[in-house]
Structures are given as C-alpha cells and as structure tokens.
Amino acid sequence: MLMTGDQYIESLRKLKTRVYLFGEKIDNWVDHPMIRPSINCVAVTYDLAHEPQYQDLMTAESELIGERVNRFGHIHKDTEDLKKKVKMQRLLGQKTASCFQRCVGMDAFNAEFSTTYEMDKKYGTEYHKRFVEFLKQVQKEDWTVDGAMTDPKGDRGLSPSQQRDPDLFLRVTERRPDGIVVRGAKAHQTGCINSHWHLIMPTISMKEEDKDYAVSFACPSDVEGLYMIYGRQSCDTRKLEKGADIDLGNRQFGGQEALVVFDDVFIPNEYVFMDGETEFAGVLVERFAGYHRQSYGGCKVGVGDVIIGASALIADYNGVSKASHIKDKLIEMTHLNETLYCCGLACSTEGYPTEAGNYQIDMLLANVCKLNVTRLPYDIVHLAEEIAGGIMVTMPSEQDFRSKMVVGRSGETIGDIVNKYLAGSPLATTENRMRVLRFLENICLGASAVGYRTESLHGAGSPQAQRIMIARQGNIESKKQLAKDIAGIKE
Ligand code: SF4
Ligand code: FE
C-alpha cells in the first residue's frame, strides 16, 4: 500500500514515541512547530509517489512482495535503479530545499540486504531471511525507517570496549533465548522521530574484543525503553514566534536530528540481523556509507538548484542581474552543483551486483562524490551570500515589517519605514525581496544550514572518512606501474 502524505502523518499519531525537547516531554510532537516541518518534508516522499509524472522515479516494482512500492523501501536491482535513486533525491531536494530524511532507511536496507546474505553464507545464520521478512513488512506498510549508524563514540582514540563508559557505543547487555537486550545511543540521527521503525547498525569496524558492539537490529520507534532528545538548529525558536512566516525562510519544510537513547531495549530474535560477527561490522558500515555518499550527489544537488534560483531572484530584485560578474557567479554555481550530480550519477552507472543480487555503487566514485560535497556546497553558499548582500543578515524582522506603530514625522509606521528603505528594483515588492533574503539566510546559516552546509561536511561521514576510503580504493601501485611503463623504468 502506498500511503499519501496525510496518511503518513496520521500514522505517526498512532505511535507512542517518546520525545524530549527543551527539557520537557512533548506528547503532541506531530504538531509541534519546531518538529512539524521535518514531518512535512518526509510527507512529500509519500505524496510525489502518487503523482503520475514522478511514478517512475518515486516507485519501483518489488520482487519481494510483487507490488509497486515507494523507492525509499526498494532494493536496487540494477544500475538504472541506482541512477533513479539519485534523480529522485534531486527532485525531492528541489521540492523541499531540505533534508527529507527518508534516504537513511533506504541506504541501510540495501547495505543490510547484501551483508546479511554474506554473513549467513559464512556462518549458517539466518539473518538474511529475517531481514527480508522485515523488509517485506516495511514495503507492505510503506514505513519510513530511520537507518541509524553513528554512536556517540566518547574518547575517539579508544575502541568501543576500551571506553571508560561502556555505553558510549551501543551494545548487547544481555542475551536471552528469545532475543537480546541493547543499551547505548545513536547520535544526530536524521529523521528518527518521524520514522515508524529504526534499523540499527554498528558505527565502525570491530575487533574480536568488541563482539558485544557488533550488533544490528530493527525495532519500532515506540518500543519500551527507547526515547529521543531533539537536536536544536540555528534560529529554531523563530518557528515558535507567533504568526512567523517570512522570517522562517522555509516555513513548510526542514530537517530533523535527535539523540536516540536505548535504555535496555529488548529485541526479539526475528529482528536481530547481526550479533557478534565482528568482521562484518566494517563491511556493513562501508556499504551503508557508500550508498549514503552516493545519496548526497542527489539531495544536495536538488537543494543547490533552489539556492541558485534564489540567488538569481535576489539579483533581479536588487537590480543587478545584468552585471557580468553576477552572470559569472550563477554560471559558477551551476558548474559546482552539476559537478556533484555528475559524481552521484557516475558512481551509480559504475555499480555492480553483490552476491545477494542487489546493486552496490562504485565505492571509489561514491567517496569522491561525498568528498566533493564536503567542499562545493560551501562555495555555492559563499557565492549566494555574495550575490544576496549583507542585508541578508542585518534586515529588520517580519514583525517590524508588519508593525502599525507610528514613528515617522508624517505618521509613517515602522512597517512603512521598513517597506520604504528595504525596497530594491521595481521588479519586486519589499516583501518578496525579504522572503528570498530570508530563504537564503535560512539555507546558508539558519535552521536549514544543518541540512545543506554542515551536513554536507559531516553527514554520511566526515571528510577524513572519505579520504581513507579513497586511499584504499585509489590503487596507487598500479598507477606507479603505468608511469614506469611509459617512462621506460625497469626495476
Ligand atoms: Fe537524504 Fe540527503 Fe537527508 Fe541524507 S542528507 S537523509 S541523503 S536528504
Ligand atoms: Fe544525511
């Protein structure tokens, strides 16, 4: 069943998910003004699946249940699927100008699918069978699933079992005949509160002594012992201001991260997909990270499209769109943005089948993709801010713009004064000029900067993680040989 956005939102109301924000428990988190934009964002992934012109991108035929499913629950069966995934993410970035969150689940499904298969082959376990059963459920119910990897990690110089506090990496604290008990946390989890289920993976490669930390499982969001503490964003309390609209920049959509705490949660065996197979922890991490690094060549490009559009608009509204340096900057932004898209498509085109039969992206190219994403969006934002001008961060508030308080010599209100002095080209009203400036502020350094700027740097792994993968995949030795052959070096 393909849910609509409204059905998705209603389905969240049935969950008893425990959410804390500003030191308080939030019972109606679905309608909370700071949380709702992130829910609206995920709702778009449901609504677009019903629009005929997007069906090819947004849905796919599931071989597991023999029905058309939302692509966010799909197992990639060829390189076409991998490319469509990136295109779908670009589309959603364009429609929301935010992180729409649902990709972490999709990327986790595909990494689990191949890794559990290989674990079973080696150990005769039944993880793959369990995982496929879980996935069928996800596809039938059209659930959003939070793929959770990143542990708090404590002292970064120490392995999980060496930490002073053993809970700093999520671990198994008890094994029972019918399941396991887990304790720990997952930090900055994208789209965790508004997910129906969570799919937990280990965060790094593990050694034998870290056995209890090599664990993967699924659980519902409202399972006993699980709670989440909402992560705040820059300027987030603007969403609590009465009647806030212009000052939000993006009133409808936003991303979401939280600290997810597992306070001794029982997981029945049927939802355990790894327990102690330490040598597969690294495999699962690399595959998930690879898929998510591919993802950034789609989602960030879609958001980049909106930023370029907003920059061109503010140039019009400022009356400078004919200046040659403005045209150059827009060309540069487009070049940077499309470079990221090239990388997203390239690692998809070069994808290959796994033993389990699903498709994995090219690891080297996916890591190159993400390393570019750690840089180019900063250049794009830099150019956007340059085109926008300083008024983007010094402008009076929406309340001033709407104020009826008389302050002027001839009876002008604060609103009249703001309207007069913030006017630009006759092409735009002051209000529209303010709207596009606030949008750029939001995406460059406000609440949405989490999803575009800092997430570009640290999401799907910080740049050093990509460098390590590039070093591993770069094959310098064979390149040395190429040079030797041509330079006539015989050793
Ligand atoms: Fe999806 Fe991009 Fe958000 Fe990751 S950062 S969940 S790929 S939108
Ligand atoms: Fe992300």
Coordinates of C-alpha atoms and ligand atoms in Angstrom, one line a residue:
M1 CA 0.0 0.0 0.0
L2 CA 1.4 3.4 -1.0
M3 CA 0.5 5.9 1.7
T4 CA -0.2 9.5 0.9
G5 CA 1.5 12.3 2.9
D6 CA -1.6 12.8 5.0
Q7 CA -1.9 9.1 5.8
Y8 CA 1.8 9.1 6.8
I9 CA 1.2 12.0 9.2
E10 CA -1.9 10.3 10.6
S11 CA 0.1 7.0 11.0
L12 CA 2.6 8.9 13.2
R13 CA -0.1 9.9 15.6
K14 CA -0.8 6.3 16.5
L15 CA 2.8 5.8 17.7
K16 CA 3.7 6.3 21.4
T17 CA 7.1 7.7 20.5
R18 CA 8.8 9.4 23.5
V19 CA 10.3 12.8 22.5
Y20 CA 12.0 15.4 24.7
L21 CA 12.7 19.0 23.7
F22 CA 13.9 21.9 25.9
G23 CA 13.9 19.7 28.9
E24 CA 10.3 18.6 28.6
K25 CA 8.4 15.7 27.2
I26 CA 6.5 16.6 24.0
D27 CA 3.3 14.5 23.7
N28 CA 1.9 16.0 20.6
W29 CA 5.2 16.1 18.7
V30 CA 3.5 15.7 15.3
D31 CA 2.1 19.2 15.5
H32 CA 5.0 20.9 17.4
P33 CA 6.0 23.9 15.3
M34 CA 9.7 23.0 15.6
I35 CA 9.2 19.4 14.6
R36 CA 6.4 19.6 12.1
P37 CA 8.4 21.0 9.1
S38 CA 10.6 17.8 9.2
I39 CA 7.4 15.7 9.1
N40 CA 6.0 17.7 6.2
C41 CA 9.3 17.1 4.4
V42 CA 9.0 13.3 4.7
A43 CA 5.3 13.6 3.7
V44 CA 6.5 14.8 0.3
T45 CA 8.2 11.5 -0.3
Y46 CA 4.8 9.9 0.0
D47 CA 2.8 12.4 -2.0
L48 CA 5.1 12.5 -5.0
A49 CA 4.7 8.7 -5.3
H50 CA 1.1 9.3 -6.3
E51 CA 1.8 11.8 -9.0
P52 CA 1.8 10.2 -12.4
Q53 CA 4.8 12.2 -13.8
Y54 CA 7.0 11.1 -10.9
Q55 CA 6.0 7.5 -10.6
D56 CA 8.9 6.1 -12.5
L57 CA 11.3 7.8 -10.1
M58 CA 9.4 7.6 -6.9
T59 CA 8.2 4.0 -7.1
A60 CA 9.6 0.6 -8.2
E61 CA 8.4 -2.9 -8.7
S62 CA 9.3 -5.0 -5.6
E63 CA 10.4 -8.6 -6.4
L64 CA 9.9 -9.4 -2.7
I65 CA 6.2 -8.7 -2.5
G66 CA 5.3 -8.4 -6.2
E67 CA 3.8 -4.9 -5.8
R68 CA 4.8 -1.4 -6.7
V69 CA 6.5 0.1 -3.7
N70 CA 7.9 3.5 -2.7
R71 CA 11.5 3.7 -4.0
F72 CA 12.6 4.5 -0.4
G73 CA 11.8 0.9 0.5
H74 CA 13.3 -0.6 -2.6
I75 CA 16.3 -3.0 -3.1
H76 CA 18.3 -1.7 -6.2
K77 CA 18.2 -4.4 -8.8
D78 CA 20.4 -2.8 -11.5
T79 CA 22.3 0.4 -12.3
E80 CA 19.1 2.0 -13.6
D81 CA 17.7 1.8 -10.1
L82 CA 20.8 3.4 -8.7
K83 CA 20.6 6.3 -11.1
K84 CA 16.8 6.7 -10.5
K85 CA 17.5 6.9 -6.8
V86 CA 19.9 9.9 -7.3
K87 CA 17.4 11.5 -9.6
M88 CA 14.6 11.0 -7.1
Q89 CA 16.7 12.6 -4.4
R90 CA 17.5 15.6 -6.6
L91 CA 13.8 16.0 -7.3
L92 CA 13.0 15.9 -3.6
G93 CA 15.7 18.4 -2.8
Q94 CA 14.2 20.8 -5.4
K95 CA 10.7 20.4 -3.8
T96 CA 11.7 20.8 -0.2
A97 CA 15.1 22.7 -0.1
S98 CA 15.7 20.5 2.9
C99 CA 17.0 17.1 4.1
F100 CA 13.9 14.9 3.5
Q101 CA 15.4 12.2 5.8
R102 CA 13.9 9.0 4.4
C103 CA 17.1 8.0 2.5
V104 CA 19.0 6.7 5.6
G105 CA 16.5 3.8 5.8
M106 CA 16.8 3.1 2.1
D107 CA 20.5 3.1 2.2
A108 CA 20.5 0.8 5.3
F109 CA 18.1 -1.7 3.6
N110 CA 20.5 -2.1 0.7
A111 CA 23.6 -2.5 2.8
E112 CA 21.8 -5.0 5.1
F113 CA 20.5 -7.0 2.2
S114 CA 23.9 -7.9 0.9
T115 CA 25.8 -8.1 4.2
T116 CA 23.3 -10.4 5.9
Y117 CA 23.4 -12.7 2.9
E118 CA 27.2 -13.0 3.2
M119 CA 27.1 -13.5 6.9
D120 CA 24.6 -16.4 6.5
K121 CA 26.8 -17.9 3.8
K122 CA 29.8 -17.9 6.1
Y123 CA 28.2 -18.8 9.4
G124 CA 24.9 -20.6 8.5
T125 CA 23.0 -17.9 10.4
E126 CA 19.5 -16.8 9.3
Y127 CA 20.0 -13.0 9.3
H128 CA 19.2 -12.6 5.7
K129 CA 15.9 -14.5 5.9
R130 CA 14.9 -12.4 9.0
F131 CA 15.9 -9.2 7.2
V132 CA 13.9 -10.0 4.1
E133 CA 10.9 -10.7 6.2
F134 CA 11.3 -7.4 8.0
L135 CA 11.8 -5.6 4.6
K136 CA 8.6 -7.1 3.2
Q137 CA 6.7 -5.7 6.2
V138 CA 8.3 -2.3 5.5
Q139 CA 7.3 -2.4 1.9
K140 CA 3.8 -3.5 2.6
E141 CA 3.2 -0.9 5.3
D142 CA 5.2 1.8 3.4
W143 CA 7.0 2.6 6.6
T144 CA 9.7 5.3 7.0
V145 CA 12.7 3.7 8.7
D146 CA 15.5 5.5 10.4
G147 CA 18.8 3.9 9.4
A148 CA 20.9 4.6 12.4
M149 CA 24.7 4.2 12.5
T150 CA 26.6 6.9 14.4
D151 CA 27.4 6.1 18.1
P152 CA 28.3 8.9 20.5
K153 CA 31.9 7.4 20.4
G154 CA 33.3 9.1 23.6
D155 CA 37.1 9.2 23.5
R156 CA 37.8 8.9 19.8
G157 CA 41.2 7.4 20.5
L158 CA 39.7 4.3 22.1
S159 CA 37.8 1.3 20.7
P160 CA 34.3 0.6 21.9
S161 CA 35.4 -1.9 24.6
Q162 CA 38.1 0.4 25.9
Q163 CA 35.8 3.3 26.7
R164 CA 35.5 4.5 30.3
D165 CA 31.8 4.4 30.0
P166 CA 30.8 1.2 28.1
D167 CA 27.6 2.7 26.9
L168 CA 29.3 5.2 24.6
F169 CA 28.9 2.6 21.8
L170 CA 25.6 0.8 21.5
R171 CA 26.0 -2.8 22.8
V172 CA 24.3 -6.0 23.8
T173 CA 24.0 -6.2 27.6
E174 CA 22.1 -9.5 27.8
R175 CA 21.4 -12.5 25.6
R176 CA 18.1 -14.4 26.2
P177 CA 16.8 -17.5 24.3
D178 CA 14.2 -15.3 22.6
G179 CA 16.3 -12.2 21.9
I180 CA 18.8 -9.6 23.1
V181 CA 18.8 -6.5 25.3
V182 CA 20.6 -3.4 24.0
R183 CA 21.9 -0.3 25.7
G184 CA 23.5 2.9 24.3
A185 CA 22.6 5.7 21.9
K186 CA 22.8 6.8 18.3
A187 CA 23.7 10.5 17.9
H188 CA 22.5 13.1 15.4
Q189 CA 20.0 10.7 13.8
T190 CA 18.3 12.2 10.8
G191 CA 14.6 11.6 10.6
C192 CA 14.4 9.4 13.7
I193 CA 11.4 10.9 15.5
N194 CA 9.1 10.8 12.5
S195 CA 10.1 7.2 11.5
H196 CA 7.9 4.2 12.1
W197 CA 10.9 1.9 12.8
H198 CA 14.6 2.1 13.4
L199 CA 17.3 0.0 11.7
I200 CA 20.4 0.0 13.8
M201 CA 23.9 -0.7 12.5
P202 CA 27.3 -0.7 14.1
T203 CA 29.3 2.5 13.6
I204 CA 32.9 1.3 12.9
S205 CA 34.9 -1.9 12.1
M206 CA 35.3 -4.0 15.2
K207 CA 37.8 -6.4 16.6
E208 CA 37.1 -9.7 18.5
E209 CA 37.1 -7.9 21.9
D210 CA 34.3 -5.6 20.6
K211 CA 31.9 -8.5 20.0
D212 CA 29.1 -7.1 22.1
Y213 CA 29.2 -3.9 20.0
A214 CA 28.9 -5.7 16.6
V215 CA 25.1 -5.6 16.6
S216 CA 22.4 -4.8 14.1
F217 CA 18.6 -5.0 14.6
A218 CA 15.3 -3.3 13.9
C219 CA 12.7 -2.0 16.4
P220 CA 9.6 0.2 16.3
S221 CA 10.1 3.9 17.3
D222 CA 7.9 3.5 20.4
V223 CA 9.4 0.3 21.7
E224 CA 9.8 0.1 25.5
G225 CA 13.0 1.8 26.7
L226 CA 13.6 3.9 23.6
Y227 CA 13.4 7.7 23.8
M228 CA 14.8 10.6 21.8
I229 CA 16.1 14.1 22.7
Y230 CA 15.5 16.6 19.9
G231 CA 18.5 18.3 18.4
R232 CA 18.2 22.0 18.1
Q233 CA 19.1 24.0 15.0
S234 CA 20.3 27.6 14.5
C235 CA 17.4 30.1 14.7
D236 CA 15.0 27.2 15.5
T237 CA 12.9 29.3 18.0
R238 CA 11.9 31.5 15.2
K239 CA 9.4 28.7 14.5
L240 CA 7.8 29.4 17.9
E241 CA 7.2 33.1 17.1
K242 CA 3.5 33.9 16.7
G243 CA 2.5 34.0 13.0
A244 CA 6.1 33.5 11.8
D245 CA 6.3 33.2 8.0
I246 CA 8.8 35.5 6.2
D247 CA 11.4 35.1 8.9
L248 CA 11.4 31.4 8.7
G249 CA 12.7 31.4 5.1
N250 CA 11.3 28.0 4.6
R251 CA 8.0 27.8 6.5
Q252 CA 6.9 24.4 5.4
F253 CA 10.0 22.2 5.3
G254 CA 13.1 21.3 7.3
G255 CA 15.3 18.6 8.5
Q256 CA 15.5 16.8 11.9
E257 CA 18.1 15.2 14.0
A258 CA 18.0 13.8 17.6
L259 CA 19.8 11.8 20.1
V260 CA 18.2 8.3 20.2
V261 CA 18.6 6.5 23.5
F262 CA 18.3 2.8 24.1
D263 CA 17.8 2.3 27.8
D264 CA 17.9 -1.5 27.9
V265 CA 15.6 -2.3 25.0
F266 CA 14.6 -5.9 24.3
I267 CA 14.9 -7.0 20.7
P268 CA 13.2 -10.3 19.7
N269 CA 15.4 -12.7 17.6
E270 CA 13.4 -12.2 14.4
Y271 CA 14.6 -8.5 14.3
V272 CA 18.3 -9.2 15.1
F273 CA 20.5 -9.1 11.9
M274 CA 24.0 -9.2 13.4
D275 CA 25.1 -10.2 16.9
G276 CA 28.9 -10.6 17.4
E277 CA 30.0 -11.2 13.8
T278 CA 32.7 -8.5 14.2
E279 CA 34.4 -8.9 10.8
F280 CA 31.1 -8.0 9.1
A281 CA 30.7 -4.7 11.1
G282 CA 33.1 -2.9 8.8
V283 CA 31.5 -4.3 5.7
L284 CA 28.1 -3.1 6.7
V285 CA 29.5 0.3 7.7
E286 CA 31.3 0.7 4.3
R287 CA 28.3 -0.3 2.3
F288 CA 25.9 1.9 4.1
A289 CA 28.3 4.8 4.0
G290 CA 28.9 4.2 0.3
Y291 CA 25.2 4.4 -0.5
H292 CA 24.8 7.5 1.6
R293 CA 27.7 9.2 -0.1
Q294 CA 26.1 8.5 -3.4
S295 CA 22.8 10.0 -2.0
Y296 CA 24.5 13.3 -1.4
G297 CA 25.1 13.6 -5.2
G298 CA 21.3 13.8 -5.5
C299 CA 19.8 15.5 -2.5
K300 CA 22.3 18.3 -2.1
V301 CA 22.1 19.0 -5.8
G302 CA 18.4 19.5 -5.6
V303 CA 18.8 21.9 -2.8
G304 CA 21.6 23.6 -4.8
D305 CA 19.1 24.1 -7.6
V306 CA 16.8 26.1 -5.3
I307 CA 19.8 28.1 -3.9
I308 CA 20.9 29.0 -7.5
G309 CA 17.3 30.0 -8.3
A310 CA 17.1 32.2 -5.1
S311 CA 20.4 33.8 -5.9
A312 CA 19.2 34.7 -9.5
L313 CA 16.0 36.0 -8.0
I314 CA 17.7 38.3 -5.5
A315 CA 19.9 39.6 -8.2
D316 CA 16.8 40.5 -10.1
Y317 CA 15.2 42.1 -7.1
N318 CA 18.4 44.0 -6.3
G319 CA 18.5 45.3 -9.9
V320 CA 21.9 43.7 -10.7
S321 CA 21.0 40.8 -12.8
K322 CA 22.6 42.3 -15.9
A323 CA 26.0 42.7 -14.3
S324 CA 28.5 40.4 -15.9
H325 CA 30.0 39.3 -12.5
I326 CA 26.6 38.2 -11.4
K327 CA 26.1 36.1 -14.5
D328 CA 29.6 34.6 -13.9
K329 CA 28.7 33.7 -10.4
L330 CA 25.5 32.0 -11.4
I331 CA 27.4 30.0 -14.0
E332 CA 30.0 29.1 -11.4
M333 CA 27.3 27.9 -9.0
T334 CA 25.7 25.8 -11.7
H335 CA 29.0 24.3 -12.6
L336 CA 29.7 23.4 -9.0
N337 CA 26.3 21.9 -8.5
E338 CA 26.3 19.8 -11.6
T339 CA 29.7 18.5 -10.8
L340 CA 28.2 16.9 -7.7
Y341 CA 25.4 15.5 -9.8
C342 CA 28.0 14.0 -12.2
C343 CA 29.6 12.2 -9.3
G344 CA 26.2 10.9 -8.0
L345 CA 25.4 9.5 -11.4
A346 CA 28.9 8.2 -12.1
C347 CA 29.1 6.0 -9.0
S348 CA 25.6 4.7 -9.9
T349 CA 26.5 3.9 -13.5
E350 CA 29.6 2.0 -12.4
G351 CA 27.5 0.0 -9.8
Y352 CA 27.9 -3.8 -9.6
P353 CA 25.9 -6.8 -8.4
T354 CA 26.5 -8.2 -4.9
E355 CA 26.4 -11.9 -4.1
A356 CA 22.9 -11.4 -2.7
G357 CA 21.8 -9.9 -6.1
N358 CA 21.2 -6.3 -5.3
Y359 CA 23.4 -3.5 -6.7
Q360 CA 26.2 -1.7 -4.9
I361 CA 27.6 1.7 -6.1
D362 CA 31.2 2.1 -7.1
M363 CA 32.9 2.8 -3.8
L364 CA 35.8 4.9 -5.1
L365 CA 33.5 7.2 -7.0
A366 CA 30.9 7.4 -4.2
N367 CA 33.6 8.6 -1.9
V368 CA 34.9 11.1 -4.4
C369 CA 31.3 12.3 -4.7
K370 CA 30.9 12.9 -1.0
L371 CA 34.4 14.5 -0.6
N372 CA 33.3 17.0 -3.3
V373 CA 30.1 17.5 -1.3
T374 CA 32.2 18.5 1.7
R375 CA 33.6 21.4 -0.3
L376 CA 31.4 22.6 -3.2
P377 CA 28.3 23.5 -1.3
Y378 CA 30.4 25.9 0.8
D379 CA 31.5 27.6 -2.4
I380 CA 27.9 27.7 -3.6
V381 CA 26.7 29.2 -0.3
H382 CA 29.6 31.7 -0.5
L383 CA 28.5 32.9 -3.9
A384 CA 24.9 33.0 -2.8
E385 CA 25.8 35.2 0.1
E386 CA 27.9 37.4 -2.1
I387 CA 25.1 37.9 -4.6
A388 CA 22.5 38.5 -1.8
G389 CA 24.4 41.2 0.0
G390 CA 24.8 42.0 3.7
I391 CA 21.1 42.8 4.1
M392 CA 20.6 39.0 4.3
V393 CA 21.8 39.1 7.9
T394 CA 21.0 42.7 9.0
M395 CA 17.4 43.1 7.9
P396 CA 14.7 44.1 10.5
S397 CA 12.2 41.4 11.5
E398 CA 8.9 40.4 9.9
Q399 CA 7.2 41.9 13.0
D400 CA 8.7 45.3 12.1
F401 CA 7.7 44.9 8.5
R402 CA 4.1 44.3 9.7
S403 CA 4.1 46.8 12.6
K404 CA 1.5 49.6 12.7
M405 CA 3.3 51.6 15.3
V406 CA 3.6 55.2 14.2
V407 CA 7.2 56.5 14.3
G408 CA 7.6 58.9 11.3
R409 CA 7.3 62.6 11.1
S410 CA 4.4 62.3 8.8
G411 CA 2.6 59.5 10.5
E412 CA 4.6 56.6 8.9
T413 CA 4.5 53.3 10.8
I414 CA 7.6 51.1 11.4
G415 CA 6.2 48.9 8.7
D416 CA 6.1 51.8 6.2
I417 CA 9.7 52.7 7.0
V418 CA 10.9 49.1 6.6
N419 CA 8.9 48.9 3.3
K420 CA 10.4 52.1 2.0
Y421 CA 14.1 51.6 2.9
L422 CA 14.2 47.9 2.0
A423 CA 12.9 48.4 -1.5
G424 CA 15.0 47.2 -4.4
S425 CA 14.2 47.1 -8.1
P426 CA 10.7 47.9 -9.1
L427 CA 10.5 44.2 -10.2
A428 CA 9.8 43.2 -6.7
T429 CA 7.8 44.2 -3.6
T430 CA 9.8 44.7 -0.5
E431 CA 8.0 41.7 1.0
N432 CA 9.2 39.4 -1.8
R433 CA 12.7 40.7 -1.5
M434 CA 12.6 40.0 2.2
R435 CA 11.3 36.5 1.5
V436 CA 14.1 35.5 -0.8
L437 CA 16.7 37.0 1.5
R438 CA 15.3 35.1 4.5
F439 CA 15.3 31.9 2.4
L440 CA 19.0 32.4 1.7
E441 CA 19.7 33.2 5.3
N442 CA 17.9 30.1 6.4
I443 CA 19.8 27.8 4.0
C444 CA 23.2 29.5 4.3
L445 CA 23.3 29.9 8.1
G446 CA 19.9 29.3 9.7
A447 CA 17.9 26.2 10.5
S448 CA 18.3 24.6 7.0
A449 CA 22.1 25.1 7.1
V450 CA 22.2 22.0 9.2
G451 CA 21.0 20.1 6.1
Y452 CA 22.8 21.9 3.4
R453 CA 26.1 23.1 4.9
T454 CA 27.2 21.3 7.9
E455 CA 25.5 18.1 6.9
S456 CA 27.4 18.3 3.6
L457 CA 30.6 18.3 5.7
H458 CA 29.8 15.7 8.3
G459 CA 26.8 13.8 7.1
A460 CA 27.5 10.3 5.7
G461 CA 30.9 10.5 7.4
S462 CA 33.3 13.4 7.8
P463 CA 35.9 14.2 5.0
Q464 CA 38.6 12.1 6.6
A465 CA 36.5 9.0 6.3
Q466 CA 36.2 9.6 2.6
R467 CA 40.0 10.2 2.3
I468 CA 40.7 6.8 4.0
M469 CA 38.3 5.1 1.5
I470 CA 39.9 6.9 -1.4
A471 CA 43.4 5.9 -0.2
R472 CA 42.2 2.3 0.0
Q473 CA 40.5 2.2 -3.4
G474 CA 42.8 4.6 -5.3
N475 CA 45.3 1.8 -6.4
I476 CA 48.4 3.9 -6.4
E477 CA 50.6 0.9 -7.1
S478 CA 49.0 0.2 -10.4
K479 CA 49.4 3.9 -11.3
K480 CA 53.1 3.7 -10.5
Q481 CA 53.4 0.8 -12.9
L482 CA 51.7 2.9 -15.6
A483 CA 54.3 5.6 -15.1
K484 CA 57.1 3.1 -15.1
D485 CA 55.9 1.5 -18.3
I486 CA 55.8 4.8 -20.2
A487 CA 58.9 6.3 -18.7
G488 CA 60.8 3.1 -19.5
I489 CA 61.7 2.2 -15.9
K490 CA 62.6 -1.4 -15.3
E491 CA 63.4 -2.3 -11.7
Ligands
SF4_1 FE1 18.5 12.0 2.3 FE2 20.3 13.8 1.8 FE3 19.0 13.9 4.1 FE4 20.8 12.0 3.8 S1 21.2 14.2 3.9 S2 18.7 11.7 4.5 S3 20.6 11.7 1.5 S4 18.2 14.2 2.1
FE2 FE 22.5 12.9 5.9

